[in-house]
XYZ file of C-alpha atoms in Angstrom:
495
model
C 26.081 36.540 52.218
C 23.173 34.993 51.552
C 20.601 33.365 53.629
C 18.559 29.759 53.812
C 15.594 28.461 55.515
C 16.284 25.847 58.433
C 13.346 24.151 56.647
C 14.180 25.064 53.085
C 16.237 23.711 50.201
C 20.230 23.495 50.682
C 22.468 26.013 48.707
C 24.160 22.617 47.247
C 20.913 22.001 45.271
C 21.622 24.513 42.892
C 19.047 27.258 44.372
C 21.191 29.282 46.261
C 21.170 32.191 43.648
C 17.755 32.867 44.849
C 18.490 32.950 48.354
C 17.530 36.273 50.235
C 19.892 39.029 51.422
C 20.203 40.526 54.846
C 17.726 43.436 54.181
C 15.316 41.033 52.755
C 15.028 38.886 55.717
C 15.375 41.597 58.103
C 11.619 42.786 57.231
C 10.400 39.326 57.194
C 11.372 37.511 60.598
C 9.972 33.683 59.950
C 10.662 32.325 56.368
C 7.950 31.403 54.177
C 7.954 27.486 55.013
C 8.094 28.551 58.596
C 11.645 28.069 59.135
C 14.279 30.185 60.300
C 16.581 32.253 58.348
C 20.565 31.327 58.925
C 23.557 32.272 56.756
C 24.256 29.805 53.901
C 27.764 29.551 55.794
C 29.448 30.944 58.747
C 32.231 33.501 58.543
C 35.265 32.510 59.684
C 37.373 34.582 62.136
C 41.076 33.896 62.144
C 43.802 34.099 65.318
C 45.479 36.992 63.443
C 41.959 38.562 62.881
C 41.310 38.183 66.690
C 44.229 39.712 67.692
C 43.612 42.777 65.399
C 39.960 43.170 66.863
C 41.245 43.039 70.483
C 41.966 46.962 70.678
C 38.515 47.912 69.035
C 35.796 50.012 70.640
C 32.304 48.010 70.882
C 31.041 49.887 68.133
C 34.236 49.214 65.962
C 33.773 45.816 66.850
C 30.116 45.241 66.119
C 31.094 46.457 62.430
C 33.832 44.009 62.200
C 31.819 41.309 62.878
C 28.378 42.449 61.544
C 29.940 43.390 58.095
C 30.626 39.612 57.515
C 26.756 38.897 57.928
C 25.805 42.240 55.912
C 26.720 43.319 52.650
C 23.789 44.409 51.250
C 24.031 47.995 53.111
C 26.806 50.284 51.759
C 29.757 49.861 54.264
C 29.620 53.670 55.495
C 25.921 53.499 56.001
C 26.322 50.445 58.320
C 29.180 52.025 60.172
C 27.043 55.220 61.012
C 24.367 53.141 61.761
C 26.327 50.998 64.373
C 28.055 53.976 65.428
C 24.861 55.692 65.973
C 23.531 52.845 68.345
C 26.404 51.859 70.497
C 27.463 55.060 72.630
C 27.627 55.927 76.109
C 24.241 57.809 76.210
C 22.159 54.901 74.895
C 24.138 52.713 77.166
C 24.534 54.976 80.256
C 22.181 52.973 82.653
C 25.159 50.735 84.392
C 26.263 50.969 87.778
C 29.372 52.965 86.745
C 28.686 56.062 84.762
C 32.465 55.892 83.970
C 32.415 52.809 82.149
C 29.615 53.704 80.040
C 31.772 54.085 76.923
C 32.521 50.213 77.211
C 29.191 49.476 76.447
C 29.529 46.095 77.979
C 31.864 46.080 81.018
C 33.346 42.995 82.459
C 33.068 42.797 86.318
C 35.213 40.214 87.885
C 33.589 38.561 90.969
C 36.868 36.131 91.529
C 40.089 37.328 89.521
C 42.224 34.889 87.779
C 44.682 33.167 90.165
C 48.190 34.542 89.448
C 49.419 31.053 89.728
C 47.260 29.675 87.190
C 45.113 27.852 89.738
C 41.757 29.149 88.909
C 41.116 31.394 85.762
C 38.362 33.593 87.414
C 34.680 34.304 87.437
C 33.237 37.196 85.950
C 29.950 39.128 85.019
C 29.446 40.806 81.444
C 27.272 43.619 82.187
C 24.702 43.658 79.175
C 22.099 45.467 80.731
C 22.890 49.240 80.961
C 20.741 50.109 77.910
C 17.423 52.432 77.968
C 15.185 49.287 79.246
C 17.682 47.817 81.688
C 17.937 44.458 80.100
C 20.304 42.698 77.420
C 17.860 43.006 74.638
C 18.670 46.119 74.125
C 21.910 45.178 72.940
C 20.529 44.147 69.736
C 17.069 45.999 69.662
C 18.530 49.386 69.750
C 20.363 48.405 66.503
C 17.374 46.736 64.953
C 15.540 49.881 65.416
C 17.739 52.069 63.497
C 18.441 49.140 60.921
C 14.780 48.979 60.582
C 14.362 52.940 59.824
C 16.985 52.963 57.439
C 15.680 50.086 55.027
C 12.323 51.348 55.256
C 13.204 54.872 53.987
C 15.645 53.513 51.445
C 12.788 51.311 50.214
C 9.907 53.815 50.673
C 7.888 51.200 52.864
C 6.482 50.816 55.936
C 6.093 47.773 58.480
C 3.975 46.390 61.514
C 6.120 44.690 63.813
C 4.293 41.793 65.678
C 6.164 40.357 68.611
C 5.689 38.495 71.415
C 7.338 38.752 74.911
C 8.008 37.145 78.301
C 8.958 40.401 79.759
C 12.148 42.186 78.252
C 11.823 42.097 74.689
C 8.451 43.838 74.373
C 9.926 47.017 76.377
C 13.427 46.811 74.510
C 11.464 46.794 71.018
C 9.174 49.448 72.045
C 11.605 51.797 73.304
C 13.878 51.136 70.243
C 11.236 51.794 67.674
C 9.103 54.387 69.145
C 8.561 57.301 67.176
C 10.283 55.961 64.300
C 8.901 56.411 60.707
C 7.358 53.740 59.042
C 7.196 51.520 61.905
C 4.137 50.282 64.287
C 4.757 47.739 66.554
C 1.876 45.367 68.286
C 3.205 43.335 71.213
C 2.048 40.614 72.746
C 2.665 39.822 76.544
C 1.190 37.121 79.201
C -1.012 38.897 81.147
C -0.429 39.273 84.739
C 2.905 37.077 84.127
C 5.626 39.795 84.170
C 6.750 42.147 87.153
C 5.097 45.157 87.809
C 8.380 47.071 86.338
C 8.135 44.968 83.324
C 4.358 45.861 82.851
C 5.032 49.463 83.343
C 7.794 49.928 80.848
C 5.595 48.823 78.246
C 2.092 49.658 79.204
C 2.912 53.401 80.051
C 4.061 54.217 76.545
C 1.448 56.140 74.845
C 3.209 56.812 71.479
C 1.128 56.484 68.529
C 2.912 53.512 66.990
C 2.704 51.552 70.173
C 0.003 48.798 70.743
C 0.287 46.423 73.770
C -2.066 43.477 73.988
C -2.065 41.186 76.937
C -2.871 37.556 76.534
C -4.546 35.496 79.065
C -2.298 32.713 79.015
C 1.579 31.919 78.920
C 4.352 33.650 76.569
C 4.328 30.081 74.528
C 0.661 31.213 73.696
C 1.591 34.491 72.725
C 4.797 33.247 70.639
C 2.088 30.820 68.799
C -0.082 33.365 67.853
C 2.892 35.667 66.467
C 4.025 32.408 64.305
C 0.139 31.837 63.217
C -0.207 35.177 61.992
C 3.430 35.155 60.306
C 2.145 32.066 58.796
C -0.904 33.286 57.373
C 1.061 34.574 54.096
C -1.940 36.755 52.861
C -2.622 38.680 56.008
C 1.023 38.861 56.459
C 1.401 40.566 52.939
C -1.648 42.903 53.403
C -0.554 44.164 56.610
C 3.206 44.195 56.029
C 3.718 42.213 59.176
C 7.486 41.622 60.513
C 9.109 40.557 63.604
C 11.441 41.607 66.301
C 11.601 38.532 68.176
C 15.063 36.370 68.145
C 12.990 34.397 65.463
C 14.591 37.830 63.499
C 18.210 36.895 62.655
C 19.192 40.398 62.923
C 18.562 40.018 66.574
C 20.859 37.091 66.972
C 23.709 38.493 64.909
C 23.692 41.475 66.471
C 24.173 39.472 70.041
C 27.017 37.596 68.512
C 29.205 40.814 69.136
C 29.198 40.877 72.865
C 30.772 37.479 73.169
C 33.786 38.878 71.258
C 33.859 41.628 73.303
C 33.502 39.439 76.597
C 36.008 37.102 75.270
C 38.639 39.714 74.759
C 38.004 41.319 78.093
C 38.255 38.121 79.897
C 41.413 36.908 78.407
C 42.994 40.370 79.428
C 42.200 42.537 76.573
C 46.048 42.124 75.146
C 47.606 40.488 72.404
C 48.991 37.072 72.678
C 45.959 35.158 74.588
C 44.050 33.992 71.373
C 44.284 30.651 72.102
C 43.052 30.743 75.532
C 39.550 29.214 75.956
C 36.609 31.013 77.937
C 32.992 29.543 79.197
C 30.154 31.415 79.018
C 26.880 31.062 81.578
C 23.728 31.917 79.665
C 20.322 32.165 81.558
C 18.274 30.763 78.852
C 14.538 30.563 77.649
C 13.973 31.125 73.886
C 17.583 30.008 73.391
C 18.380 33.332 71.332
C 20.881 34.492 73.773
C 23.263 31.407 73.667
C 22.545 30.414 70.133
C 24.255 33.913 69.325
C 27.326 32.305 71.374
C 27.062 29.006 69.616
C 27.345 31.134 66.302
C 30.357 33.022 67.476
C 31.844 29.819 68.421
C 31.132 28.288 65.043
C 32.872 31.395 63.599
C 35.954 30.673 65.387
C 35.775 32.376 68.927
C 37.770 29.945 71.394
C 34.624 29.272 73.694
C 35.261 26.233 75.591
C 31.885 25.748 77.029
C 28.433 27.112 76.569
C 26.641 26.894 79.699
C 22.951 26.919 79.460
C 20.963 27.769 82.719
C 17.070 27.442 82.723
C 14.810 28.195 85.731
C 11.999 25.675 86.799
C 10.519 25.498 83.112
C 13.797 23.298 82.008
C 12.664 22.170 78.737
C 16.147 23.091 77.282
C 18.034 21.736 80.205
C 16.282 18.444 79.843
C 17.138 17.971 76.509
C 20.932 18.437 76.793
C 20.894 16.087 79.496
C 18.537 13.444 77.824
C 18.232 14.023 74.039
C 14.531 14.772 74.198
C 13.020 18.073 73.552
C 9.403 18.110 74.854
C 7.992 21.349 74.811
C 5.185 21.881 77.554
C 1.695 23.010 77.202
C 0.919 26.519 78.740
C -0.698 24.794 81.667
C 2.523 23.102 82.403
C 4.702 26.326 82.013
C 5.203 27.910 85.580
C 5.106 31.370 86.711
C 8.593 31.824 88.199
C 10.617 34.959 89.636
C 12.738 34.590 86.474
C 9.702 35.274 84.316
C 11.625 36.294 81.193
C 12.627 32.829 81.058
C 8.929 31.256 81.620
C 9.123 29.919 78.248
C 8.666 26.089 77.337
C 9.187 26.093 73.434
C 12.252 27.856 72.516
C 12.117 29.068 68.948
C 15.835 29.504 68.425
C 16.340 25.925 69.427
C 15.568 25.254 65.913
C 18.510 27.291 64.538
C 21.090 25.297 66.613
C 19.132 21.810 65.682
C 19.566 22.362 62.136
C 23.560 22.568 62.696
C 23.368 19.425 64.724
C 21.634 17.344 62.363
C 24.041 18.461 59.400
C 22.001 21.349 58.063
C 19.775 18.948 56.539
C 16.241 20.850 56.042
C 14.626 17.777 55.364
C 15.185 16.219 58.793
C 14.325 19.447 60.400
C 11.110 19.846 58.342
C 10.405 16.254 59.830
C 11.329 17.052 63.638
C 9.328 20.131 63.850
C 6.268 18.732 62.190
C 6.019 17.139 65.371
C 6.812 19.993 67.333
C 4.374 22.298 65.569
C 1.684 19.523 66.154
C 2.214 19.523 69.737
C 4.762 16.798 70.106
C 8.312 15.991 71.285
C 11.882 15.206 69.518
C 13.852 12.199 70.500
C 17.459 12.273 69.537
C 18.715 10.065 72.231
C 19.123 7.166 70.200
C 20.356 8.738 67.170
C 23.747 9.814 65.592
C 23.083 13.520 66.108
C 22.720 13.078 69.763
C 26.150 11.546 69.919
C 27.543 14.748 67.926
C 26.364 16.970 70.893
C 29.584 17.163 72.639
C 31.111 18.585 69.647
C 29.359 21.612 70.303
C 30.832 22.463 73.597
C 27.157 22.795 75.731
C 26.433 22.062 79.243
C 23.463 22.704 81.062
C 21.806 23.030 84.547
C 18.958 24.211 86.228
C 17.918 26.583 89.154
C 14.611 27.317 91.301
C 13.361 30.064 93.224
C 15.115 29.014 96.412
C 18.573 28.996 94.295
C 17.986 32.192 93.096
C 17.217 33.937 96.524
C 20.572 32.139 97.675
C 22.653 33.465 94.937
C 21.329 36.670 94.779
C 22.144 36.942 98.853
C 25.635 35.343 98.451
C 26.467 37.408 95.493
C 25.618 40.433 97.689
C 27.317 39.277 101.065
C 30.509 38.119 99.071
C 31.012 40.403 96.263
C 29.013 43.693 97.264
C 27.348 43.072 93.735
C 23.219 43.119 93.749
C 21.899 40.755 90.649
C 18.805 40.094 88.999
C 16.601 36.849 89.245
C 17.849 35.670 85.731
C 21.674 36.534 86.196
C 21.216 34.490 89.658
C 19.950 31.552 87.556
C 23.140 32.145 85.165
C 25.631 32.569 88.146
C 24.407 29.396 90.170
C 24.617 26.994 87.012
C 28.090 28.756 85.804
C 29.523 28.075 89.543
C 28.410 24.180 89.443
C 29.880 23.834 86.016
C 32.934 25.953 86.250
C 36.408 24.495 85.681
C 39.826 26.061 86.787
C 41.347 25.931 83.394
C 39.008 28.363 81.711
C 37.453 31.904 82.692
C 33.507 31.625 83.638
C 31.741 34.574 82.132
C 28.215 34.735 83.303
C 26.073 36.944 81.087
C 23.950 39.378 82.821
C 20.600 39.776 81.637
C 18.746 42.787 83.510
C 19.568 44.815 86.279
C 18.031 44.056 89.515
C 15.405 47.213 89.445
C 13.533 45.135 87.080
C 12.749 42.588 89.637
C 12.173 44.505 92.850
C 9.857 42.193 94.542
C 12.340 39.448 94.283
C 15.095 41.531 95.208
C 13.268 42.919 98.316
C 12.464 39.059 99.388
C 16.174 38.140 99.308
C 17.716 41.213 100.532
C 15.145 42.823 102.594
C 16.414 46.135 100.313
C 15.240 47.768 97.192
C 17.720 48.109 94.325
C 18.463 51.154 92.575
C 16.752 52.629 89.586
C 17.888 55.461 87.112
C 16.258 58.488 87.694
C 14.421 58.537 84.393
C 12.652 55.121 85.883
C 11.668 56.278 89.168
C 7.809 56.133 90.004
C 7.060 54.350 86.430
C 4.594 51.863 88.125
C 2.299 54.842 89.108
C 2.109 56.370 85.375
C -1.221 55.592 83.517
C -1.067 52.230 81.332
C -2.752 51.629 78.250
C -3.087 47.930 77.080
C -5.764 45.704 75.635
C -6.468 42.383 77.313
C -7.638 39.297 75.458
C -8.114 35.319 75.301
C -5.720 33.208 73.594
C -7.030 33.943 69.880
C -5.159 34.397 66.487
C -8.269 36.102 65.360
C -8.667 38.384 68.166
C -4.932 39.856 67.420
C -5.854 39.895 63.603
C -8.807 42.059 64.450
C -6.617 44.379 66.452
C -4.052 44.853 63.805
C -7.043 45.545 61.193
C -8.781 47.980 63.452
C -5.492 50.402 63.688
C -4.588 49.861 60.099
C -7.795 49.702 58.179
């Protein structure tokens, strides 16, 4: 499997032999031309293969899927890395310890009607890892892949990332203490929950460096991209990425769409024609991009329901054809802070498929985005093709989140976090009776205690290992929005 950039040359032009392999792009993040990596083509999964995959464990399924994208790591080594990652011990923070071996248990809120009038509503639990967020599903594997590839090459790498709340802690917990790895993580100052800040800033490992930016997540993400696009600096300081701009993150997330599909269609043979809808809380478009790719591979996903909070750039695009990233001053600080994003990096990956994988079109469109402008596809043939990709979209507000959290607790006895509430609110609005609606849980409610208390008047439970985390000493460097300031911190630590 070889990879191309969304802004680079098509493999059909005769340059595909120079395209990089998985291990090469694992360590680079952004492509040299500023684009994002994607496979030259999506591997296809037949109905017969779907039937064979139904009975696999999560680790076995992850190998079946990921081996289609990774052919430059020996199969036995890849299998061992995946088996080491997806264990009940690593993903044992869920509500029911007895289900830990399932890794991503499916919880029915409304079971399918035996008469066939209602296909059911479910939550796919993705937040049972060490930081209680779905980011652990990919990040734990990424940490093991990084360590393996670096050891084989005898190299080191310095990870530079930006987080709106959950990516940072997931990355740091996955990379802490690992040989050959340092992490420099940018976060928006005072725009995360107290629990999220504590998870990151209480880590004092020598290879972990937290930097809080006086601005929004988009400001932090722009800094990461600017540093990555300084090719001389990137090469000298061996800068890599763990944000969802890194293809390996997206690839690992494809797996749980297959696992959720099998669980929602009964987990038995004979149902691989049945379509399933997934509702996905979306900020940076990485999570739902993985669902888009699973669908392109042949997984029978009938609908991908994108849910935003008040920062509704993506919802606006799917309703109007206009993609208009907002300035940091227009980005709302909300009670689902991990989605407080107004410039969705992974949207470029979907747009590449939408425009027929033409990198010239993407270069032209994103030159406007990178200059602070917008994209209007409403009157183009590309927008008319949007329905071919199965997307629907909706928006949720703080009042909606509180109401959904209350209703879910009262009706189903289940406490959910604010982001999952966004997904459930929009998913219920857009569900149809002919296919199950599976809402992707993005975090456990303990990460957003303040809003849970506001909604329910009670505190969510948290694992014993994370009790009192807010009281631990914290270490973070606070800076203004400045590329040079971040470069200076990296230089000070490495020179």
